[in-house]
């Protein structure tokens, strides 16, 4: 009942979300201050409707995964049981439902003499985890992991970039319960494959894979995407987005110009941040649009930080002597970004996430700063305090159907609908469409969502749907 009430409060509160914001007002909360935690990954681990987080611990004495419970739904976090103590350091985490039972399991990769990809089952949905289950073993580390339906059978498969093996692979979830098949190749000759990203690049309804390579003595850094040619996980030759990148290290996709397709975002350790427009929605990309030329980018997260419905960028920098967490404001909804705005000078910032930590419908910031000679490793979240309105929305009457949906939603109103935004029950934006009449929701996971529509008169309406 409490979970249901919280969702309804969230829904009602969204009616007061404002149209224009000036800047971020942030309040710092220290969640952990030890020399152990390296990476964090936020998720609702215990199924109570608020955001907890997984964490990796690495020190000379300890190497394990644990999790922290959001005990009051706001700012009090309590460390829970250790999930792993296999004497291997986990280098990447990804929260996902690998066995299809509706709760969050943990997918991870490790370093060591025989680097592995593995997962732990959330056995009761409350954050009690089973034994480690091996997915794959490699000669080199996987620095990039994801879980997505690669073969169209409705369950989550696993995708991994194996850095010094110069390849990107996927593993089929054979039974939907977390029993995985052998490695299948997506791409080879991705020289030092530090990063990959799974999304539908060409808009045909299946998951493609975008890769970035640092390059070697015979090639420069390259961004490419690989088409899932039949929707069953058979991938075509690389389609080049950009070349001649210097120390390329991260790639992502997101709709930065609000035209309904996936654009590409790249970072290069010595070359800054750029994005590439998906010009036709089919995977033909533009020349780079430069966001920043500053080197030292370690990680990027993207979400609407200032509440204007445009995707902003949260960025960590780890160039020696220049450790910081910053954000770039998306100014116009067409991919124009403002100057860098400093959030904090952190000691060796590690993972960073932009997510609603306290269920108040705005996007907060969660990150870790690594251990240095002067400082212990620290896990911090910055609460987003700014919800000051320049104009309030009035209630809009509209119809959306079916309310129990599988692949598509239809939207109808007496006035023209400018946009629909579909949010998870935790306030995270899951999908946005402009001028919608029919909305493809086939990629959304099963569960409850809130649909927020707006028209030209600044009227806003909210209705709940269930995705089957």
PDB file of C-alpha atoms in Angstrom, residues 120-350:
ATOM      1  CA  UNK A 120      23.985 -13.462  -9.247  1.00  0.00           C
ATOM      2  CA  UNK A 121      20.285 -14.226  -8.844  1.00  0.00           C
ATOM      3  CA  UNK A 122      18.176 -12.045  -6.541  1.00  0.00           C
ATOM      4  CA  UNK A 123      16.543 -15.142  -5.101  1.00  0.00           C
ATOM      5  CA  UNK A 124      13.604 -13.576  -3.250  1.00  0.00           C
ATOM      6  CA  UNK A 125      13.291 -10.095  -4.760  1.00  0.00           C
ATOM      7  CA  UNK A 126      14.409  -8.623  -1.426  1.00  0.00           C
ATOM      8  CA  UNK A 127      18.131  -8.476  -2.119  1.00  0.00           C
ATOM      9  CA  UNK A 128      19.245 -11.934  -1.011  1.00  0.00           C
ATOM     10  CA  UNK A 129      21.546 -13.311  -3.689  1.00  0.00           C
ATOM     11  CA  UNK A 130      22.506 -16.813  -4.758  1.00  0.00           C
ATOM     12  CA  UNK A 131      25.838 -18.225  -5.834  1.00  0.00           C
ATOM     13  CA  UNK A 132      27.840 -16.882  -8.735  1.00  0.00           C
ATOM     14  CA  UNK A 133      26.760 -18.254 -12.126  1.00  0.00           C
ATOM     15  CA  UNK A 134      29.361 -18.143 -14.883  1.00  0.00           C
ATOM     16  CA  UNK A 135      28.414 -16.775 -18.301  1.00  0.00           C
ATOM     17  CA  UNK A 136      31.787 -16.559 -20.061  1.00  0.00           C
ATOM     18  CA  UNK A 137      35.536 -16.574 -19.462  1.00  0.00           C
ATOM     19  CA  UNK A 138      38.117 -14.641 -21.475  1.00  0.00           C
ATOM     20  CA  UNK A 139      41.803 -13.853 -21.654  1.00  0.00           C
ATOM     21  CA  UNK A 140      41.058 -10.141 -21.244  1.00  0.00           C
ATOM     22  CA  UNK A 141      38.671  -7.952 -19.266  1.00  0.00           C
ATOM     23  CA  UNK A 142      35.198  -6.847 -20.303  1.00  0.00           C
ATOM     24  CA  UNK A 143      35.028  -3.136 -19.503  1.00  0.00           C
ATOM     25  CA  UNK A 144      31.538  -2.713 -20.978  1.00  0.00           C
ATOM     26  CA  UNK A 145      28.450  -4.843 -20.216  1.00  0.00           C
ATOM     27  CA  UNK A 146      24.786  -4.706 -21.104  1.00  0.00           C
ATOM     28  CA  UNK A 147      21.667  -6.875 -21.034  1.00  0.00           C
ATOM     29  CA  UNK A 148      19.144  -6.636 -23.860  1.00  0.00           C
ATOM     30  CA  UNK A 149      16.931  -8.854 -26.005  1.00  0.00           C
ATOM     31  CA  UNK A 150      19.204  -9.520 -28.984  1.00  0.00           C
ATOM     32  CA  UNK A 151      17.225 -12.324 -30.638  1.00  0.00           C
ATOM     33  CA  UNK A 152      13.628 -11.145 -30.225  1.00  0.00           C
ATOM     34  CA  UNK A 153      12.487 -13.942 -27.913  1.00  0.00           C
ATOM     35  CA  UNK A 154      11.452 -11.655 -25.039  1.00  0.00           C
ATOM     36  CA  UNK A 155      14.219 -12.359 -22.512  1.00  0.00           C
ATOM     37  CA  UNK A 156      17.457 -10.552 -21.693  1.00  0.00           C
ATOM     38  CA  UNK A 157      20.659 -11.711 -23.318  1.00  0.00           C
ATOM     39  CA  UNK A 158      24.131 -10.436 -22.341  1.00  0.00           C
ATOM     40  CA  UNK A 159      26.392  -8.242 -24.493  1.00  0.00           C
ATOM     41  CA  UNK A 160      30.050  -7.538 -23.674  1.00  0.00           C
ATOM     42  CA  UNK A 161      33.024  -5.694 -25.135  1.00  0.00           C
ATOM     43  CA  UNK A 162      36.266  -7.603 -24.491  1.00  0.00           C
ATOM     44  CA  UNK A 163      38.916  -4.872 -24.550  1.00  0.00           C
ATOM     45  CA  UNK A 164      42.274  -6.372 -25.491  1.00  0.00           C
ATOM     46  CA  UNK A 165      40.634  -9.281 -27.350  1.00  0.00           C
ATOM     47  CA  UNK A 166      39.397  -6.552 -29.734  1.00  0.00           C
ATOM     48  CA  UNK A 167      35.879  -7.917 -30.011  1.00  0.00           C
ATOM     49  CA  UNK A 168      32.250  -7.466 -28.967  1.00  0.00           C
ATOM     50  CA  UNK A 169      30.177 -10.571 -28.252  1.00  0.00           C
ATOM     51  CA  UNK A 170      26.765 -11.666 -26.995  1.00  0.00           C
ATOM     52  CA  UNK A 171      25.459 -14.649 -25.050  1.00  0.00           C
ATOM     53  CA  UNK A 172      21.961 -16.003 -25.613  1.00  0.00           C
ATOM     54  CA  UNK A 173      19.704 -16.499 -22.587  1.00  0.00           C
ATOM     55  CA  UNK A 174      18.656 -19.971 -23.691  1.00  0.00           C
ATOM     56  CA  UNK A 175      15.606 -20.513 -21.507  1.00  0.00           C
ATOM     57  CA  UNK A 176      14.792 -17.042 -20.182  1.00  0.00           C
ATOM     58  CA  UNK A 177      15.911 -18.199 -16.734  1.00  0.00           C
ATOM     59  CA  UNK A 178      19.576 -17.251 -16.940  1.00  0.00           C
ATOM     60  CA  UNK A 179      21.139 -20.306 -18.581  1.00  0.00           C
ATOM     61  CA  UNK A 180      23.446 -18.858 -21.230  1.00  0.00           C
ATOM     62  CA  UNK A 181      24.810 -20.266 -24.466  1.00  0.00           C
ATOM     63  CA  UNK A 182      28.234 -19.926 -26.015  1.00  0.00           C
ATOM     64  CA  UNK A 183      29.809 -16.672 -27.109  1.00  0.00           C
ATOM     65  CA  UNK A 184      28.505 -15.269 -30.410  1.00  0.00           C
ATOM     66  CA  UNK A 185      30.460 -12.637 -32.314  1.00  0.00           C
ATOM     67  CA  UNK A 186      29.024  -9.182 -32.990  1.00  0.00           C
ATOM     68  CA  UNK A 187      32.252  -7.493 -34.109  1.00  0.00           C
ATOM     69  CA  UNK A 188      35.966  -8.223 -34.334  1.00  0.00           C
ATOM     70  CA  UNK A 189      38.924  -5.944 -35.045  1.00  0.00           C
ATOM     71  CA  UNK A 190      37.488  -3.397 -32.607  1.00  0.00           C
ATOM     72  CA  UNK A 191      40.968  -2.490 -31.431  1.00  0.00           C
ATOM     73  CA  UNK A 192      40.843  -2.015 -27.665  1.00  0.00           C
ATOM     74  CA  UNK A 193      37.089  -2.226 -27.329  1.00  0.00           C
ATOM     75  CA  UNK A 194      36.597  -0.173 -24.186  1.00  0.00           C
ATOM     76  CA  UNK A 195      32.916   0.547 -24.769  1.00  0.00           C
ATOM     77  CA  UNK A 196      29.788  -0.467 -26.670  1.00  0.00           C
ATOM     78  CA  UNK A 197      26.114   0.524 -26.478  1.00  0.00           C
ATOM     79  CA  UNK A 198      22.956  -1.426 -27.349  1.00  0.00           C
ATOM     80  CA  UNK A 199      20.016   0.369 -28.993  1.00  0.00           C
ATOM     81  CA  UNK A 200      17.852   0.353 -32.120  1.00  0.00           C
ATOM     82  CA  UNK A 201      19.974   2.522 -34.401  1.00  0.00           C
ATOM     83  CA  UNK A 202      18.000   2.004 -37.619  1.00  0.00           C
ATOM     84  CA  UNK A 203      14.491   2.046 -36.165  1.00  0.00           C
ATOM     85  CA  UNK A 204      13.494  -1.427 -37.326  1.00  0.00           C
ATOM     86  CA  UNK A 205      12.471  -2.698 -33.899  1.00  0.00           C
ATOM     87  CA  UNK A 206      15.482  -4.834 -32.950  1.00  0.00           C
ATOM     88  CA  UNK A 207      18.655  -4.084 -31.003  1.00  0.00           C
ATOM     89  CA  UNK A 208      21.805  -3.063 -32.845  1.00  0.00           C
ATOM     90  CA  UNK A 209      25.211  -2.425 -31.270  1.00  0.00           C
ATOM     91  CA  UNK A 210      27.387   0.698 -31.493  1.00  0.00           C
ATOM     92  CA  UNK A 211      31.109   0.248 -30.789  1.00  0.00           C
ATOM     93  CA  UNK A 212      34.141   2.456 -30.268  1.00  0.00           C
ATOM     94  CA  UNK A 213      37.764   1.420 -30.714  1.00  0.00           C
ATOM     95  CA  UNK A 214      40.817   3.197 -29.415  1.00  0.00           C
ATOM     96  CA  UNK A 215      42.797   1.992 -32.420  1.00  0.00           C
ATOM     97  CA  UNK A 216      46.324   0.613 -32.730  1.00  0.00           C
ATOM     98  CA  UNK A 217      49.497   1.433 -34.644  1.00  0.00           C
ATOM     99  CA  UNK A 218      47.718   0.681 -37.930  1.00  0.00           C
ATOM    100  CA  UNK A 219      44.387   2.410 -37.287  1.00  0.00           C
ATOM    101  CA  UNK A 220      42.854   5.421 -35.578  1.00  0.00           C
ATOM    102  CA  UNK A 221      40.008   5.404 -33.102  1.00  0.00           C
ATOM    103  CA  UNK A 222      36.719   4.552 -34.810  1.00  0.00           C
ATOM    104  CA  UNK A 223      33.013   4.629 -34.010  1.00  0.00           C
ATOM    105  CA  UNK A 224      30.814   2.155 -35.892  1.00  0.00           C
ATOM    106  CA  UNK A 225      27.423   0.547 -35.595  1.00  0.00           C
ATOM    107  CA  UNK A 226      26.559  -3.057 -36.342  1.00  0.00           C
ATOM    108  CA  UNK A 227      23.108  -3.925 -37.661  1.00  0.00           C
ATOM    109  CA  UNK A 228      21.125  -6.795 -36.196  1.00  0.00           C
ATOM    110  CA  UNK A 229      20.222  -7.906 -39.693  1.00  0.00           C
ATOM    111  CA  UNK A 230      17.432 -10.373 -38.956  1.00  0.00           C
ATOM    112  CA  UNK A 231      16.428  -9.458 -35.406  1.00  0.00           C
ATOM    113  CA  UNK A 232      17.793 -12.825 -34.287  1.00  0.00           C
ATOM    114  CA  UNK A 233      21.284 -11.682 -33.328  1.00  0.00           C
ATOM    115  CA  UNK A 234      23.099 -12.061 -36.641  1.00  0.00           C
ATOM    116  CA  UNK A 235      25.131  -8.913 -37.203  1.00  0.00           C
ATOM    117  CA  UNK A 236      26.396  -7.232 -40.352  1.00  0.00           C
ATOM    118  CA  UNK A 237      29.671  -5.518 -41.184  1.00  0.00           C
ATOM    119  CA  UNK A 238      30.585  -2.325 -39.311  1.00  0.00           C
ATOM    120  CA  UNK A 239      29.002   0.865 -40.606  1.00  0.00           C
ATOM    121  CA  UNK A 240      31.381   3.698 -39.863  1.00  0.00           C
ATOM    122  CA  UNK A 241      30.167   6.763 -37.957  1.00  0.00           C
ATOM    123  CA  UNK A 242      33.528   8.495 -37.378  1.00  0.00           C
ATOM    124  CA  UNK A 243      37.269   7.862 -37.611  1.00  0.00           C
ATOM    125  CA  UNK A 244      40.507   9.604 -36.629  1.00  0.00           C
ATOM    126  CA  UNK A 245      39.595   9.802 -32.950  1.00  0.00           C
ATOM    127  CA  UNK A 246      42.427  10.220 -30.453  1.00  0.00           C
ATOM    128  CA  UNK A 247      42.320   7.827 -27.478  1.00  0.00           C
ATOM    129  CA  UNK A 248      38.633   7.095 -27.997  1.00  0.00           C
ATOM    130  CA  UNK A 249      37.143   5.483 -24.906  1.00  0.00           C
ATOM    131  CA  UNK A 250      33.317   5.712 -24.596  1.00  0.00           C
ATOM    132  CA  UNK A 251      30.291   5.545 -26.871  1.00  0.00           C
ATOM    133  CA  UNK A 252      26.570   5.981 -26.162  1.00  0.00           C
ATOM    134  CA  UNK A 253      23.387   6.589 -28.112  1.00  0.00           C
ATOM    135  CA  UNK A 254      20.442   8.835 -27.227  1.00  0.00           C
ATOM    136  CA  UNK A 255      17.953  11.085 -28.991  1.00  0.00           C
ATOM    137  CA  UNK A 256      19.716  14.435 -28.610  1.00  0.00           C
ATOM    138  CA  UNK A 257      17.779  16.392 -31.232  1.00  0.00           C
ATOM    139  CA  UNK A 258      14.277  15.163 -30.323  1.00  0.00           C
ATOM    140  CA  UNK A 259      13.473  13.705 -33.731  1.00  0.00           C
ATOM    141  CA  UNK A 260      12.695  10.215 -32.452  1.00  0.00           C
ATOM    142  CA  UNK A 261      15.857   8.341 -33.436  1.00  0.00           C
ATOM    143  CA  UNK A 262      19.138   7.392 -31.764  1.00  0.00           C
ATOM    144  CA  UNK A 263      22.091   9.738 -32.223  1.00  0.00           C
ATOM    145  CA  UNK A 264      25.634   8.765 -31.203  1.00  0.00           C
ATOM    146  CA  UNK A 265      27.790  10.317 -28.470  1.00  0.00           C
ATOM    147  CA  UNK A 266      31.526   9.711 -28.212  1.00  0.00           C
ATOM    148  CA  UNK A 267      34.288  10.620 -25.795  1.00  0.00           C
ATOM    149  CA  UNK A 268      38.021  10.519 -26.322  1.00  0.00           C
ATOM    150  CA  UNK A 269      40.444  10.719 -23.440  1.00  0.00           C
ATOM    151  CA  UNK A 270      42.564  13.291 -25.239  1.00  0.00           C
ATOM    152  CA  UNK A 271      39.867  14.647 -27.545  1.00  0.00           C
ATOM    153  CA  UNK A 272      36.718  15.675 -25.661  1.00  0.00           C
ATOM    154  CA  UNK A 273      33.018  14.970 -26.314  1.00  0.00           C
ATOM    155  CA  UNK A 274      31.085  15.010 -29.591  1.00  0.00           C
ATOM    156  CA  UNK A 275      27.725  13.856 -30.911  1.00  0.00           C
ATOM    157  CA  UNK A 276      26.656  12.675 -34.350  1.00  0.00           C
ATOM    158  CA  UNK A 277      23.158  13.154 -35.730  1.00  0.00           C
ATOM    159  CA  UNK A 278      21.304  10.112 -37.065  1.00  0.00           C
ATOM    160  CA  UNK A 279      20.194  12.087 -40.085  1.00  0.00           C
ATOM    161  CA  UNK A 280      17.639   9.719 -41.584  1.00  0.00           C
ATOM    162  CA  UNK A 281      16.747   7.535 -38.606  1.00  0.00           C
ATOM    163  CA  UNK A 282      18.278   4.594 -40.490  1.00  0.00           C
ATOM    164  CA  UNK A 283      21.858   4.917 -39.296  1.00  0.00           C
ATOM    165  CA  UNK A 284      23.381   7.537 -41.604  1.00  0.00           C
ATOM    166  CA  UNK A 285      25.309   9.880 -39.320  1.00  0.00           C
ATOM    167  CA  UNK A 286      26.505  13.464 -39.599  1.00  0.00           C
ATOM    168  CA  UNK A 287      29.927  14.947 -38.999  1.00  0.00           C
ATOM    169  CA  UNK A 288      30.758  15.506 -35.315  1.00  0.00           C
ATOM    170  CA  UNK A 289      29.014  18.222 -33.339  1.00  0.00           C
ATOM    171  CA  UNK A 290      31.558  19.244 -30.712  1.00  0.00           C
ATOM    172  CA  UNK A 291      30.308  19.594 -27.130  1.00  0.00           C
ATOM    173  CA  UNK A 292      33.711  19.982 -25.478  1.00  0.00           C
ATOM    174  CA  UNK A 293      37.337  19.649 -26.539  1.00  0.00           C
ATOM    175  CA  UNK A 294      38.658  19.155 -23.021  1.00  0.00           C
ATOM    176  CA  UNK A 295      40.494  15.870 -22.513  1.00  0.00           C
ATOM    177  CA  UNK A 296      40.316  13.474 -19.609  1.00  0.00           C
ATOM    178  CA  UNK A 297      36.695  12.308 -19.922  1.00  0.00           C
ATOM    179  CA  UNK A 298      36.125   9.209 -17.790  1.00  0.00           C
ATOM    180  CA  UNK A 299      32.348   8.644 -17.891  1.00  0.00           C
ATOM    181  CA  UNK A 300      29.140  10.188 -19.190  1.00  0.00           C
ATOM    182  CA  UNK A 301      25.564   9.852 -17.955  1.00  0.00           C
ATOM    183  CA  UNK A 302      22.609  11.511 -19.647  1.00  0.00           C
ATOM    184  CA  UNK A 303      19.200  12.551 -18.391  1.00  0.00           C
ATOM    185  CA  UNK A 304      17.095  15.693 -18.001  1.00  0.00           C
ATOM    186  CA  UNK A 305      18.908  17.399 -15.109  1.00  0.00           C
ATOM    187  CA  UNK A 306      17.155  20.771 -15.288  1.00  0.00           C
ATOM    188  CA  UNK A 307      13.596  19.630 -15.993  1.00  0.00           C
ATOM    189  CA  UNK A 308      13.111  21.164 -19.448  1.00  0.00           C
ATOM    190  CA  UNK A 309      12.527  17.759 -21.145  1.00  0.00           C
ATOM    191  CA  UNK A 310      15.877  17.905 -22.989  1.00  0.00           C
ATOM    192  CA  UNK A 311      18.699  15.444 -22.328  1.00  0.00           C
ATOM    193  CA  UNK A 312      21.661  17.018 -20.524  1.00  0.00           C
ATOM    194  CA  UNK A 313      25.083  15.417 -20.022  1.00  0.00           C
ATOM    195  CA  UNK A 314      26.729  14.582 -16.689  1.00  0.00           C
ATOM    196  CA  UNK A 315      30.485  14.059 -17.145  1.00  0.00           C
ATOM    197  CA  UNK A 316      33.393  13.004 -14.942  1.00  0.00           C
ATOM    198  CA  UNK A 317      36.982  14.024 -15.733  1.00  0.00           C
ATOM    199  CA  UNK A 318      40.008  12.080 -14.514  1.00  0.00           C
ATOM    200  CA  UNK A 319      42.957  13.810 -16.126  1.00  0.00           C
ATOM    201  CA  UNK A 320      45.741  14.062 -13.548  1.00  0.00           C
ATOM    202  CA  UNK A 321      45.376  17.308 -11.633  1.00  0.00           C
ATOM    203  CA  UNK A 322      41.956  17.954 -13.170  1.00  0.00           C
ATOM    204  CA  UNK A 323      39.508  15.739 -11.291  1.00  0.00           C
ATOM    205  CA  UNK A 324      35.927  16.999 -11.440  1.00  0.00           C
ATOM    206  CA  UNK A 325      32.241  16.291 -12.038  1.00  0.00           C
ATOM    207  CA  UNK A 326      30.466  18.685 -14.420  1.00  0.00           C
ATOM    208  CA  UNK A 327      27.313  18.991 -16.495  1.00  0.00           C
ATOM    209  CA  UNK A 328      26.499  20.399 -19.915  1.00  0.00           C
ATOM    210  CA  UNK A 329      23.045  21.936 -20.314  1.00  0.00           C
ATOM    211  CA  UNK A 330      21.052  21.100 -23.442  1.00  0.00           C
ATOM    212  CA  UNK A 331      19.827  24.534 -24.516  1.00  0.00           C
ATOM    213  CA  UNK A 332      17.328  24.115 -27.338  1.00  0.00           C
ATOM    214  CA  UNK A 333      16.219  20.490 -27.747  1.00  0.00           C
ATOM    215  CA  UNK A 334      18.107  20.315 -31.046  1.00  0.00           C
ATOM    216  CA  UNK A 335      21.518  19.281 -29.733  1.00  0.00           C
ATOM    217  CA  UNK A 336      23.046  22.633 -28.776  1.00  0.00           C
ATOM    218  CA  UNK A 337      24.898  22.429 -25.455  1.00  0.00           C
ATOM    219  CA  UNK A 338      26.056  25.211 -23.167  1.00  0.00           C
ATOM    220  CA  UNK A 339      29.358  25.744 -21.448  1.00  0.00           C
ATOM    221  CA  UNK A 340      30.659  23.328 -18.852  1.00  0.00           C
ATOM    222  CA  UNK A 341      29.169  23.898 -15.377  1.00  0.00           C
ATOM    223  CA  UNK A 342      31.129  22.585 -12.395  1.00  0.00           C
ATOM    224  CA  UNK A 343      29.355  20.401  -9.838  1.00  0.00           C
ATOM    225  CA  UNK A 344      32.353  19.459  -7.706  1.00  0.00           C
ATOM    226  CA  UNK A 345      36.088  18.856  -7.756  1.00  0.00           C
ATOM    227  CA  UNK A 346      36.210  15.218  -6.707  1.00  0.00           C
ATOM    228  CA  UNK A 347      39.208  13.023  -6.058  1.00  0.00           C
ATOM    229  CA  UNK A 348      39.556  10.662  -9.054  1.00  0.00           C
ATOM    230  CA  UNK A 349      35.820  10.440  -9.893  1.00  0.00           C
ATOM    231  CA  UNK A 350      34.680   6.992 -10.977  1.00  0.00           C
TER     232      UNK A 350
END
